Coordinates of C-alpha atoms in Angstrom, one line a residue:
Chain L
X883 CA -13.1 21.4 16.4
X884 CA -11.5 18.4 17.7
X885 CA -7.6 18.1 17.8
X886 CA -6.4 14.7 17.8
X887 CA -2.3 13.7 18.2
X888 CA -2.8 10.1 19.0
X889 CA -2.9 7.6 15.8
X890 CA -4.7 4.9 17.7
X891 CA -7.6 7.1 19.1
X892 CA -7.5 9.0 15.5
X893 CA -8.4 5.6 13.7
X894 CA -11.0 4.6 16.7
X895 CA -12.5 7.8 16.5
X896 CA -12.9 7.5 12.4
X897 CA -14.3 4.0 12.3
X898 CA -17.2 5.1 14.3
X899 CA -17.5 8.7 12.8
X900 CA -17.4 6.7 9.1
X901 CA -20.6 4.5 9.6
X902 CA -22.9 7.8 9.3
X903 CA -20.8 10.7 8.0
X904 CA -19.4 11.2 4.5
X905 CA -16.0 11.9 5.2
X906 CA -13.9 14.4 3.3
X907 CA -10.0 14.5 4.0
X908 CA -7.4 17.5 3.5
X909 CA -4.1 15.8 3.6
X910 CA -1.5 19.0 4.6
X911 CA 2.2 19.7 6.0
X912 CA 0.7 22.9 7.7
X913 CA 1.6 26.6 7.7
X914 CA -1.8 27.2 5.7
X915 CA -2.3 29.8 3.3
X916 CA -5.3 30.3 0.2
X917 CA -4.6 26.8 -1.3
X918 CA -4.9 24.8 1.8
X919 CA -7.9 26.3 2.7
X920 CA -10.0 26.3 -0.7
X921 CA -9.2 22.5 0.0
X922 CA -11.2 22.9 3.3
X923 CA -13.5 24.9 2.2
X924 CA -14.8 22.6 -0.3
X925 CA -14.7 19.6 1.6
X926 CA -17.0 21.3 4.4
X927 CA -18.9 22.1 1.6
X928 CA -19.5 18.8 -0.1
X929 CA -19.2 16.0 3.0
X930 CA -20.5 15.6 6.6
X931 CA -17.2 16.1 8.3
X932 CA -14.0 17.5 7.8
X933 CA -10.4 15.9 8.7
X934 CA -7.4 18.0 8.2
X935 CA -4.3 16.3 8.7
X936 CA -0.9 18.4 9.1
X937 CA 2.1 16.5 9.5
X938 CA 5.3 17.2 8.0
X939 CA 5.8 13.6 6.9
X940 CA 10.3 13.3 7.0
X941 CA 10.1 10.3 4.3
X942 CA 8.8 12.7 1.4
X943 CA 12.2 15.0 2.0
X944 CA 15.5 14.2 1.0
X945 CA 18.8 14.5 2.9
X946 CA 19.6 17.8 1.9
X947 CA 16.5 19.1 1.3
X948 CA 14.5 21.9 3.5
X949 CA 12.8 19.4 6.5
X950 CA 14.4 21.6 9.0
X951 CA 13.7 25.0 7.1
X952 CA 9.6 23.6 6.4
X953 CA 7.8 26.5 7.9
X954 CA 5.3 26.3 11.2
X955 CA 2.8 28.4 12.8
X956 CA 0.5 26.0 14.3
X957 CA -1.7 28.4 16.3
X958 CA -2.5 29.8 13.2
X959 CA -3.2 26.7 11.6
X960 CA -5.7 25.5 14.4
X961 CA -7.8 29.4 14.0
X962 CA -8.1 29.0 10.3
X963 CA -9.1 25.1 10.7
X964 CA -11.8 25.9 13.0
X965 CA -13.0 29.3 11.0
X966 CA -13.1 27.0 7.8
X967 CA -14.9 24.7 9.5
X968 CA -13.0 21.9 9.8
X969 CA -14.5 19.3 12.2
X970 CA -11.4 17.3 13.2
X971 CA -7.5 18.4 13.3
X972 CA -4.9 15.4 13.3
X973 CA -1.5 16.4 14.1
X974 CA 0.5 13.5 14.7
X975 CA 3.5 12.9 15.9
X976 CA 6.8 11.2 13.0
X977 CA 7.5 8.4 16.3
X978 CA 3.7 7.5 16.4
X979 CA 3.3 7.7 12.0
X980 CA 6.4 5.7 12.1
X981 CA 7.0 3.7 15.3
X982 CA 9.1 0.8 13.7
X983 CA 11.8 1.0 10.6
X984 CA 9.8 0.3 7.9
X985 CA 9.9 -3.4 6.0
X986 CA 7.9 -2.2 3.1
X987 CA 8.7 0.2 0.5
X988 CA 6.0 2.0 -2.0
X989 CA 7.9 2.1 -5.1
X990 CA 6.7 4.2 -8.6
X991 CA 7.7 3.0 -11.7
X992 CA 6.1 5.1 -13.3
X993 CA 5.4 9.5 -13.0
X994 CA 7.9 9.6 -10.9
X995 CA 10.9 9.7 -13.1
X996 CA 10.0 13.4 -14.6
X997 CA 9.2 16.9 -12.9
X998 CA 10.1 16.9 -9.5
X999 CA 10.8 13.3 -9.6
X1000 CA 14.0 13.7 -11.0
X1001 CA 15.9 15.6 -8.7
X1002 CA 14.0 14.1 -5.7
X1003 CA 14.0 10.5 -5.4
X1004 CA 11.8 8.8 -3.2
X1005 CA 10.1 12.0 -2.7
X1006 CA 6.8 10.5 -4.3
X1007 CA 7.1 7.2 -2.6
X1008 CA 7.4 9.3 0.5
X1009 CA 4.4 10.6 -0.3
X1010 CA 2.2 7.6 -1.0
X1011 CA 3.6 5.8 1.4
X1012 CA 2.7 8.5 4.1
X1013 CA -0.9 8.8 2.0
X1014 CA -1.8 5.2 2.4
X1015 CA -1.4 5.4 6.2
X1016 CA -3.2 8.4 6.3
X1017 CA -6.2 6.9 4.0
X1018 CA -6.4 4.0 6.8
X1019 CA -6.1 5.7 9.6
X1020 CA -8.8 8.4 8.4
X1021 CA -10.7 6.4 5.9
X1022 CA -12.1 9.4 3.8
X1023 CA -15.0 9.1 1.4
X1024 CA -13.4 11.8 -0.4
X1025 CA -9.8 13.3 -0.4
X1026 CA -9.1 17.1 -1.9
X1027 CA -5.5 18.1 -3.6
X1028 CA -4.7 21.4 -5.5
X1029 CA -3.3 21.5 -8.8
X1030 CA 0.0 23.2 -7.9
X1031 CA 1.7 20.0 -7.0
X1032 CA 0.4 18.4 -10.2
X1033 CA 2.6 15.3 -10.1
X1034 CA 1.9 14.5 -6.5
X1035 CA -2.2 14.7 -7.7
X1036 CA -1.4 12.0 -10.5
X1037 CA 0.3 9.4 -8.1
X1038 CA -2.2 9.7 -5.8
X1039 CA -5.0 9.4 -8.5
X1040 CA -3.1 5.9 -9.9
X1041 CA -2.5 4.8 -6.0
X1042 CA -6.1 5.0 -5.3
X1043 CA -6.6 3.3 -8.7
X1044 CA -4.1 0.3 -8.6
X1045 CA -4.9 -0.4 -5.0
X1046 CA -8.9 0.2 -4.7
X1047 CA -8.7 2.6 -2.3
X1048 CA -13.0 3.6 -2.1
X1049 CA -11.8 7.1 -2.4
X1050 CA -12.9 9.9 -4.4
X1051 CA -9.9 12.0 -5.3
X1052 CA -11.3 15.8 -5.7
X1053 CA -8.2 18.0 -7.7
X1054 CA -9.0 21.8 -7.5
X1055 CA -7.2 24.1 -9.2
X1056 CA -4.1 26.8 -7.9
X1057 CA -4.8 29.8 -5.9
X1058 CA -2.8 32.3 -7.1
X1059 CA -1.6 35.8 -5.6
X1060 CA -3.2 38.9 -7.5
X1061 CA -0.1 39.1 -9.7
X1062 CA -0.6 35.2 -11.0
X1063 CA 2.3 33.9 -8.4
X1064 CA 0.8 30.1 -7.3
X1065 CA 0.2 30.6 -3.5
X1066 CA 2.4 28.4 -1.3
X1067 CA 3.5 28.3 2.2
X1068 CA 7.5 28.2 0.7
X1069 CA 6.9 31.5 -0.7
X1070 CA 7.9 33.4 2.6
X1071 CA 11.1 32.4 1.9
X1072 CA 11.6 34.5 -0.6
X1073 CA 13.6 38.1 -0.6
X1074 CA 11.6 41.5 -1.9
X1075 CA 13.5 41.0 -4.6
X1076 CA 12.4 37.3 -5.8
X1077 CA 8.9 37.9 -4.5
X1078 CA 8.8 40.5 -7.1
X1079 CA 10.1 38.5 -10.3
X1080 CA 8.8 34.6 -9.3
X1081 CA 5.3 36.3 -10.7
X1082 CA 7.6 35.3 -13.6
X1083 CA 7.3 31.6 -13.7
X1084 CA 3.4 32.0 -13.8
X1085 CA 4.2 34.7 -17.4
X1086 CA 6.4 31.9 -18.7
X1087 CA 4.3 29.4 -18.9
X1088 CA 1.6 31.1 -20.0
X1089 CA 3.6 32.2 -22.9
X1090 CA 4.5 28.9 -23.4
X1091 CA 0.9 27.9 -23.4
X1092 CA 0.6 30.3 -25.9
X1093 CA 2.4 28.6 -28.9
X1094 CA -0.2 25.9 -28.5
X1095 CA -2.7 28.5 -29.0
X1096 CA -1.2 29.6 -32.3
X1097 CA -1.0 25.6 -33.2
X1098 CA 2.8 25.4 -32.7
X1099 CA 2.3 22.1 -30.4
X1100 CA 6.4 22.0 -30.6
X1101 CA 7.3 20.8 -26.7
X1102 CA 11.5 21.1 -27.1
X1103 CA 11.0 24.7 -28.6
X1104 CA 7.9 25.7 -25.7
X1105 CA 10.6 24.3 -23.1
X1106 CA 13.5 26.2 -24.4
X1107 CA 11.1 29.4 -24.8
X1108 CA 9.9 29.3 -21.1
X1109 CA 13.1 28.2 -19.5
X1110 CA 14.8 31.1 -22.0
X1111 CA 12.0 33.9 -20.5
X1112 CA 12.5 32.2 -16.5
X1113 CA 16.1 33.2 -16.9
X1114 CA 15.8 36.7 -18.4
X1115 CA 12.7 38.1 -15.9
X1116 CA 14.5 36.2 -12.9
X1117 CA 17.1 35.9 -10.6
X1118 CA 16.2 31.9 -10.0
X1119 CA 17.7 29.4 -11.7
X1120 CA 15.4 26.5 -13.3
X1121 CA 15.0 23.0 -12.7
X1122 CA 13.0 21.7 -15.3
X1123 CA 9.9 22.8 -17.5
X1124 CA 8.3 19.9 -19.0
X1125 CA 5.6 19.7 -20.9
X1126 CA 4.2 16.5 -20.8
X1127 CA 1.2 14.5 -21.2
X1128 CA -1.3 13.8 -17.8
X1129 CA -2.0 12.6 -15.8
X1130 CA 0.5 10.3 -17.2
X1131 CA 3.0 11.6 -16.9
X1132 CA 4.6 10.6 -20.5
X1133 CA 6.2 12.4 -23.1
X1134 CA 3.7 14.3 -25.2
X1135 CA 2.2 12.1 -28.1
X1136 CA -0.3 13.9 -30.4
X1137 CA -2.8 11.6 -29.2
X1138 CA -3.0 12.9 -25.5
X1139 CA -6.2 14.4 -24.2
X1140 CA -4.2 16.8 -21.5
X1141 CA -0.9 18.2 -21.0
X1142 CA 0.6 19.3 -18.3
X1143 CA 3.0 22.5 -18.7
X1144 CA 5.6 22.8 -15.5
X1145 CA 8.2 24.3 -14.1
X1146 CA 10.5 24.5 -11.0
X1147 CA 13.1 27.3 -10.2
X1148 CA 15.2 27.9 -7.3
X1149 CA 15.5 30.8 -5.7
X1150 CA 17.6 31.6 -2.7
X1151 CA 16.2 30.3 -0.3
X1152 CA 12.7 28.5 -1.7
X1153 CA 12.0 25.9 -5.3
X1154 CA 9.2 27.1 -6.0
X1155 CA 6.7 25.0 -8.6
X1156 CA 4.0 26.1 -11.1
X1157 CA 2.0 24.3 -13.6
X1158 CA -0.9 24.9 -16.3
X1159 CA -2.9 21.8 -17.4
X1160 CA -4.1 22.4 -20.8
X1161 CA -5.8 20.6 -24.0
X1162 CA -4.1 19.7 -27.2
X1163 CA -5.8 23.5 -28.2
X1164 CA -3.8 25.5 -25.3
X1165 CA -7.3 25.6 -23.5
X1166 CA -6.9 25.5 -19.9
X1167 CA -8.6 22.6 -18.8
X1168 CA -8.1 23.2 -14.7
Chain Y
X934 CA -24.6 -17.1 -0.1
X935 CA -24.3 -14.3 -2.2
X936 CA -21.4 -14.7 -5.2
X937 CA -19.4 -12.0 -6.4
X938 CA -17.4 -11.4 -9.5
X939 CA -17.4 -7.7 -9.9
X940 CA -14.6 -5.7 -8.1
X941 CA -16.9 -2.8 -8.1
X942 CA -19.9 -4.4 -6.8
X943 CA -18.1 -5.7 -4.2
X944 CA -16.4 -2.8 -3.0
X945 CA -20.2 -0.8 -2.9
X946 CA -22.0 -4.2 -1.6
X947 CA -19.1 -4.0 1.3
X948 CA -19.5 0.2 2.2
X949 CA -22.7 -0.6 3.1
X950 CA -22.4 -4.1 5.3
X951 CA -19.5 -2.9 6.8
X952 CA -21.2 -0.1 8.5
X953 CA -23.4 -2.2 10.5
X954 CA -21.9 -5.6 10.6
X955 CA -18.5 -6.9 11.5
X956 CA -16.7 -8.6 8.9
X957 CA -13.8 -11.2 8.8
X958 CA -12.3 -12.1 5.7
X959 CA -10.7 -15.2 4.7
X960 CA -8.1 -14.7 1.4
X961 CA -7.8 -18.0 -0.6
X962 CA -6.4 -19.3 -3.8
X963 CA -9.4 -21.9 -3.4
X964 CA -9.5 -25.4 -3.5
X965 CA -10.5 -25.9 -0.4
X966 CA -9.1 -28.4 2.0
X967 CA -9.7 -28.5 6.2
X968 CA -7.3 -26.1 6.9
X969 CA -9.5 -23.2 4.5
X970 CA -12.5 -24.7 6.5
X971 CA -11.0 -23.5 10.0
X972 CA -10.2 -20.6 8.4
X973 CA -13.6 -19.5 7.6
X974 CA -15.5 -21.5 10.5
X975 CA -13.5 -19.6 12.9
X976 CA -14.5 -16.3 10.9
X977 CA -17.9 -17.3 11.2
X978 CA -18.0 -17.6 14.9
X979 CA -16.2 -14.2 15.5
X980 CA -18.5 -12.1 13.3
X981 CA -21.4 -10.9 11.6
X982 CA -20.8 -11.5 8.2
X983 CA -18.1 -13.7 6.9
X984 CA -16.2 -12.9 3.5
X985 CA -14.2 -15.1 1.6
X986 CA -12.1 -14.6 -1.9
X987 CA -11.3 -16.9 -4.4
X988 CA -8.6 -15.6 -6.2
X989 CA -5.6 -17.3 -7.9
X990 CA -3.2 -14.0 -8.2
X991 CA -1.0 -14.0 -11.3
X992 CA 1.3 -11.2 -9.8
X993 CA 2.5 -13.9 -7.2
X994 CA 3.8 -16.8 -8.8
X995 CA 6.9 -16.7 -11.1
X996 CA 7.5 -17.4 -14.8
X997 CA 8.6 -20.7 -14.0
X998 CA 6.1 -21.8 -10.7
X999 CA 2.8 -23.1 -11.1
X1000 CA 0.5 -21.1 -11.4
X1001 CA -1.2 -23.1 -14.8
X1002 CA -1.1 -26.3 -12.5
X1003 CA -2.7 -24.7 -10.0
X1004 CA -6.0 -27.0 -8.7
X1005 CA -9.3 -25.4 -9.1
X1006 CA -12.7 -27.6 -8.5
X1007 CA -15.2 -24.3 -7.9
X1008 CA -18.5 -25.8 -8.3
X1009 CA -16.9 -27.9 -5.2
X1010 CA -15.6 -24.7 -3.1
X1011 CA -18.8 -23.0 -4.0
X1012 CA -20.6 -26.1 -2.0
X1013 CA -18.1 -26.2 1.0
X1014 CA -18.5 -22.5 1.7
X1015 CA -22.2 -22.3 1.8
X1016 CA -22.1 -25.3 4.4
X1017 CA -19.4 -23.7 6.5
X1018 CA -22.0 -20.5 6.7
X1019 CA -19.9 -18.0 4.1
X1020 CA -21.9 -15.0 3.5
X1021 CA -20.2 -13.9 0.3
X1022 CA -18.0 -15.8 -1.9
X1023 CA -15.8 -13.1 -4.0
X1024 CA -14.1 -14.5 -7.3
X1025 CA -13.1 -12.0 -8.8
X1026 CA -11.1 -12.1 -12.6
X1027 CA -7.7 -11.2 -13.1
X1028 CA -8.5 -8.3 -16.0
X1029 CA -10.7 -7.0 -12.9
X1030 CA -8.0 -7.1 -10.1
X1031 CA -5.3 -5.9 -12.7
X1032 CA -7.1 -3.8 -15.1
X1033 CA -3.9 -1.3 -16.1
X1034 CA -0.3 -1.8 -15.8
X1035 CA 0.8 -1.3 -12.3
X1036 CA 2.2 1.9 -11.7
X1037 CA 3.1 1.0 -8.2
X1038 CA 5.2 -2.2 -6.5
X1039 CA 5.7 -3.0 -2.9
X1040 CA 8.8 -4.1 -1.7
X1041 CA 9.4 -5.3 1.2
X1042 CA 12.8 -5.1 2.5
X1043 CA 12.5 -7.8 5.2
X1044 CA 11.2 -10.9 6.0
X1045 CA 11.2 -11.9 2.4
X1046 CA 15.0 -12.7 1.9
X1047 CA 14.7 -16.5 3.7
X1048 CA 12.6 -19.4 3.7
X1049 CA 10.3 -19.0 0.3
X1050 CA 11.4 -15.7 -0.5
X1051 CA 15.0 -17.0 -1.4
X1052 CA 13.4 -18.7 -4.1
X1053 CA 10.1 -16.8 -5.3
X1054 CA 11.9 -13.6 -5.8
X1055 CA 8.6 -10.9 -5.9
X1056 CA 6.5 -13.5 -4.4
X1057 CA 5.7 -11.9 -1.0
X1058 CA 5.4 -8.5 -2.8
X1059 CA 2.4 -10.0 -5.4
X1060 CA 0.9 -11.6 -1.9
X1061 CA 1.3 -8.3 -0.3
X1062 CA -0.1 -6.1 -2.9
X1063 CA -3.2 -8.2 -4.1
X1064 CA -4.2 -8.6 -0.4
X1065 CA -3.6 -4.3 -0.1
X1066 CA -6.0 -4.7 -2.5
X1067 CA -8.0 -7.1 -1.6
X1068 CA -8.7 -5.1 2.2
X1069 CA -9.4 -2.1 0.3
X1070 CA -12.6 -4.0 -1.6
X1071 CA -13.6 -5.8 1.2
X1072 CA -12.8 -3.5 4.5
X1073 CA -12.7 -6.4 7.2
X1074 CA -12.6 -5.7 10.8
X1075 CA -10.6 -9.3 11.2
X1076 CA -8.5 -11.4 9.1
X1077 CA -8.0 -15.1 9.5
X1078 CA -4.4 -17.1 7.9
X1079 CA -3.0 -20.2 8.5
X1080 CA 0.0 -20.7 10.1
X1081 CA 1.2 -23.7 7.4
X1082 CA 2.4 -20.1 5.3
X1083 CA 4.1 -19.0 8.3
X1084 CA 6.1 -16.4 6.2
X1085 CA 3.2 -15.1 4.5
X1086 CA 1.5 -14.9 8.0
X1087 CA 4.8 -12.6 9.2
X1088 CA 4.3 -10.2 6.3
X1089 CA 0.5 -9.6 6.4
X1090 CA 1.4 -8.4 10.0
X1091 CA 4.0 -6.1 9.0
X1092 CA 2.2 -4.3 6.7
X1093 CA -1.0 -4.4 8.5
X1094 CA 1.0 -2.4 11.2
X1095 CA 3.2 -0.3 8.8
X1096 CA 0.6 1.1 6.7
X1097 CA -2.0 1.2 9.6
X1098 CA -4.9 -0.8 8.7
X1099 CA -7.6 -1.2 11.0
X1100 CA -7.6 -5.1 10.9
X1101 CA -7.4 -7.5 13.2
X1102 CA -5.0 -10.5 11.8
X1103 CA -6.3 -13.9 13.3
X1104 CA -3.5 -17.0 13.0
X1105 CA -4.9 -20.3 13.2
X1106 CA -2.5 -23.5 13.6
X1107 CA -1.7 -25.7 10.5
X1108 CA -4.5 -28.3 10.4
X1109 CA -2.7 -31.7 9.8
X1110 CA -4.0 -35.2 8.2
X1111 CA -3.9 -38.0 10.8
X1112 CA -0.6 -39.0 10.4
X1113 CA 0.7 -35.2 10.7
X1114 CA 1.2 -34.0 7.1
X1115 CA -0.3 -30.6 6.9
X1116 CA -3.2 -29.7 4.5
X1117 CA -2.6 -28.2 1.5
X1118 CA -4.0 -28.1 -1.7
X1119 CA -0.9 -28.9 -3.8
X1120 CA -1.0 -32.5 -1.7
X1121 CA -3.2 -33.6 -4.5
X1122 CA -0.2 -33.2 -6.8
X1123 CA 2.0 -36.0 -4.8
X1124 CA 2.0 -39.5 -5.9
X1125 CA 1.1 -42.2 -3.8
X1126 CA 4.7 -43.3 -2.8
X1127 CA 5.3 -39.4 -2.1
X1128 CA 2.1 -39.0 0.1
X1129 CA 3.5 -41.7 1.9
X1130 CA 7.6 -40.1 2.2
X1131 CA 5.7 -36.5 2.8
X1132 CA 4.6 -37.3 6.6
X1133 CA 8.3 -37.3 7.3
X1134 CA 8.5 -33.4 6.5
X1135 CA 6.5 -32.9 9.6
X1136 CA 8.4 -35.9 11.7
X1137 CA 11.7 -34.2 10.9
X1138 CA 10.8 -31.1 12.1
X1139 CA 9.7 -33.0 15.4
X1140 CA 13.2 -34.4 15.3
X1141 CA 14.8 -31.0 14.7
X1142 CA 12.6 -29.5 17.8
X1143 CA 13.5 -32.2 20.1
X1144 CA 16.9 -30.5 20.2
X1145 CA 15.9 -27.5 21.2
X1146 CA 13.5 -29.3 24.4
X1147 CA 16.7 -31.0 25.3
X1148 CA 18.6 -28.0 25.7
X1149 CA 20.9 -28.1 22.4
X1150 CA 19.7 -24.8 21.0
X1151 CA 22.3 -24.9 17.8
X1152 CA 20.6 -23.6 14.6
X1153 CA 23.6 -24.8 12.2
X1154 CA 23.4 -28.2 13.8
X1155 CA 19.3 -28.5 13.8
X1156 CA 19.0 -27.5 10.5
X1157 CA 21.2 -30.2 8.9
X1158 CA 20.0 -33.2 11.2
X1159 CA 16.7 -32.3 9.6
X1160 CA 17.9 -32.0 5.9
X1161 CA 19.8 -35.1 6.8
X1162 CA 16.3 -36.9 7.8
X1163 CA 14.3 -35.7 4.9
X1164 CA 16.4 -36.9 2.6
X1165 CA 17.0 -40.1 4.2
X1166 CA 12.9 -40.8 4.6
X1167 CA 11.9 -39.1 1.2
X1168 CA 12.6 -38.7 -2.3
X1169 CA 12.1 -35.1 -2.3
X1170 CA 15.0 -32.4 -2.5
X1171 CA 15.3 -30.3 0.2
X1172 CA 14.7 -26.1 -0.7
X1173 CA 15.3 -25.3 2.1
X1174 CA 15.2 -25.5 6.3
X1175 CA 15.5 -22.7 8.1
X1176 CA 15.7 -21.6 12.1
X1177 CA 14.6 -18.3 12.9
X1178 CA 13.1 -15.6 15.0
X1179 CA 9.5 -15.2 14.5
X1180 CA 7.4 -13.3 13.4
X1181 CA 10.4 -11.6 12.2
X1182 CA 12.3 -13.8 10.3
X1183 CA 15.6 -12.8 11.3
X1184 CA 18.8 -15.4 12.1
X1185 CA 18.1 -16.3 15.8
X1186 CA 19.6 -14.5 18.7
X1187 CA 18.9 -15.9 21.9
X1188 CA 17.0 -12.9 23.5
X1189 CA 14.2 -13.5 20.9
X1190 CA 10.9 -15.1 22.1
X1191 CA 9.6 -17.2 19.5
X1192 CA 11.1 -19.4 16.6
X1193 CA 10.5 -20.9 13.5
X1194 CA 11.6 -24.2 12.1
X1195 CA 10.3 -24.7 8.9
X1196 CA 10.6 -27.0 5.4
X1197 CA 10.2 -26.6 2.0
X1198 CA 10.6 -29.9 0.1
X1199 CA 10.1 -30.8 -4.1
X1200 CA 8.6 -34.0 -4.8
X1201 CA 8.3 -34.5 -8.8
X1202 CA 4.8 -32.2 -9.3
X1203 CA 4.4 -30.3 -5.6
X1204 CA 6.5 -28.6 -3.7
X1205 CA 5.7 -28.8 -0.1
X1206 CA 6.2 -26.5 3.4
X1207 CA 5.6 -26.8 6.3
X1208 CA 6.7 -25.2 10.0
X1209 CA 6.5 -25.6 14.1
X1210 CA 6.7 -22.1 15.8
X1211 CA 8.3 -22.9 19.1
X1212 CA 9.6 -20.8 22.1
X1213 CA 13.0 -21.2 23.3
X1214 CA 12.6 -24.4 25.6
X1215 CA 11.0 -25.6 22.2
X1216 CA 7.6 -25.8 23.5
X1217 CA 5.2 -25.1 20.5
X1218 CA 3.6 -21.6 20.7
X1219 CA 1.3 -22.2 18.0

């Protein structure tokens, strides 16, 4: 496995690779656990060569958010990268990804004023905008994303959309602990305690999920019900839940193929996020 | 010379002759004039396959600009471009470029508050995004613009750099009639007794540099002895003339390396620009 650091030989090194490789691209902050690497897995699987990128990209959090609190372990990272498979690591450094203040802003008008959206603006923007440099400096033929950050997987679908990027956007679905908790690398964060009851925001919205089932497509009363059970099985306080239509992101018209069911709750020291994308029957479509 | 009208097509037809072949890519409105023709003749020269777009983009001209006025004479491009050695001639539709409301905007939070930004609020940002598009469906290695949209020029290299694609941007110097007004297509708008008055756009800009050879380096006072002239020689309005750093469009501070003095001038059915970039003995760098 190669490591690369430097942007400029990154992009060299890519233009050539990208004449005779299908190229498949795991965009990452690090600090890998289950998700990242079913991500891996399945782009070894499907393309030529592998690029993982880990980069904890400081436009995508906000001024009081957990930047400095993100957790590391890069040796680790580099051992599973190379046991997955992965062909080429890019770790770059935040001068060399952004060497000059910025004169142009990616701005969202649209799915980024719900879920996580809402208490973190610019987050999303800080995401494409970190996406689209990443896309042209690595130049995938396909790019993998889990479902557990939902939103940030329907952004990047319209991104590549609106701006014809030639890039196959592959969404897999959320790894989850044996208990149902959505793996994620903020989940060490958590006390005994938390660990214990977060299983709790995966319950909820299943039980919310469940009305649909039974044909009580209601989404103010399947909010209230999961934010109601989140506060009685849990310490954590909540967010949101939405339930909303996807990937766009809109409130719920009958007329939607797929919903998206999410929630965010704070514990301590960790938000932690957890989402079920479902049909107008409740099925699971993800 | 192959023609293109499908976005799709173009983007496969381009996977597959980029691998093998360098490609430059000249963006045009069309309506080809001399200073197009240098454009693309240069871009022949320099590599293996040469690219150019026809494409009148809706998303950068205001409610009130002319975008219905805009010339068109296709059959006519179609001609030139096979004689200048074009490989493929993309002319794409607007339903095709735009298919779905965009979700996304790009802003740009510099270099678009002077010159022709002042007064085309969100034109930079429709250039910017339909040429983001536009390099995503054709992939050049190198991109050739004029410098007679010496603004535009500034921005394509700004987000070129900022979002990291691999493209070489080419400049090429305004290409003049033979009594110095530059080429553009909109000249076709002026009337005879304007064609005539429209030379002295270029001539006070001359004036206005002559200042800066002889040592008298005084934005304020450059700027108005060249409004003063225009109006004196033409019977265009004045939008503006403007002094400043280049490529970064900034008021000038003395440390910077090159400038820009440039016009933008209404006659009754065009409005006309045009620039000098000089350095600060006002020698012309470009």
């Amino acid at each position: 496995m190669q490591i690369i650091r430097s942007v400029k030989e990154m992009q060299q090194l890519m233009l050539e690779l990208g004449k005779e490789n299908r190229i498949g691209f795991v965009a990452t902050m690090g600090y890998f656990h289950e998700g990242h690497i079913s991500l891996m897995k399945e782009s070894v699987k499907e393309n030529d060569k592998t690029v993982t990128s880990i980069f904890v990209n400081p436009l995508q959090f906000g001024a009081n958010e957990d930047l400095e609190r993100y957790p590391q372990d890069l040796e680790n990272d580099k051992r599973v990268a190379e046991e997955v498979g992965v062909d080429i690591l890019f770790i770059p450094e935040a001068t060399d990804m952004y060497p000059t203040k910025m004169t142009f802003e990616i701005i969202a008008k649209q799915r980024t004023n719900v879920m996580c959206g809402k208490t973190r603006p610019g987050h999303f923007e800080g995401v494409a905008t970190v996406l689209i440099k990443l896309f042209n400096i690595v130049r995938p033929d396909r790019t993998y994303f889990g479902s557990k950050d939902a939103q940030q997987a329907s952004i990047v679908q319209a991104f590549i959309h609106e701006l014809n990027f030639p890039i196959e956007l592959v969404i897999l679905p959320i790894v989850r602990e044996t208990d149902g908790l959505a793996k994620s690398s903020r989940n060490i964060n958590l006390t005994t305690q938390e660990r214990q009851e977060a299983v709790w925001i995966h319950k909820s919205l299943e039980y919310g999920r469940q009305f649909v089932v039974d044909g009580e497509f209601i989404p103010a009363m399947i909010v209230q019900e999961v934010i109601n059970m989140i506060h009685e099985k849990t310490s954590g306080t909540v967010d949101y839940v939405e339930l909303l239509s996807y990937p766009e992101l809109e409130p719920v018209i009958n007329t939607g193929n797929q919903f998206i069911l999410a929630a965010a709750v704070h514990f301590s020291q960790a938000r932690l996020i957890d989402n079920l994308i479902i049909d107008s029957e409740g099925n699971k479509t993800r």
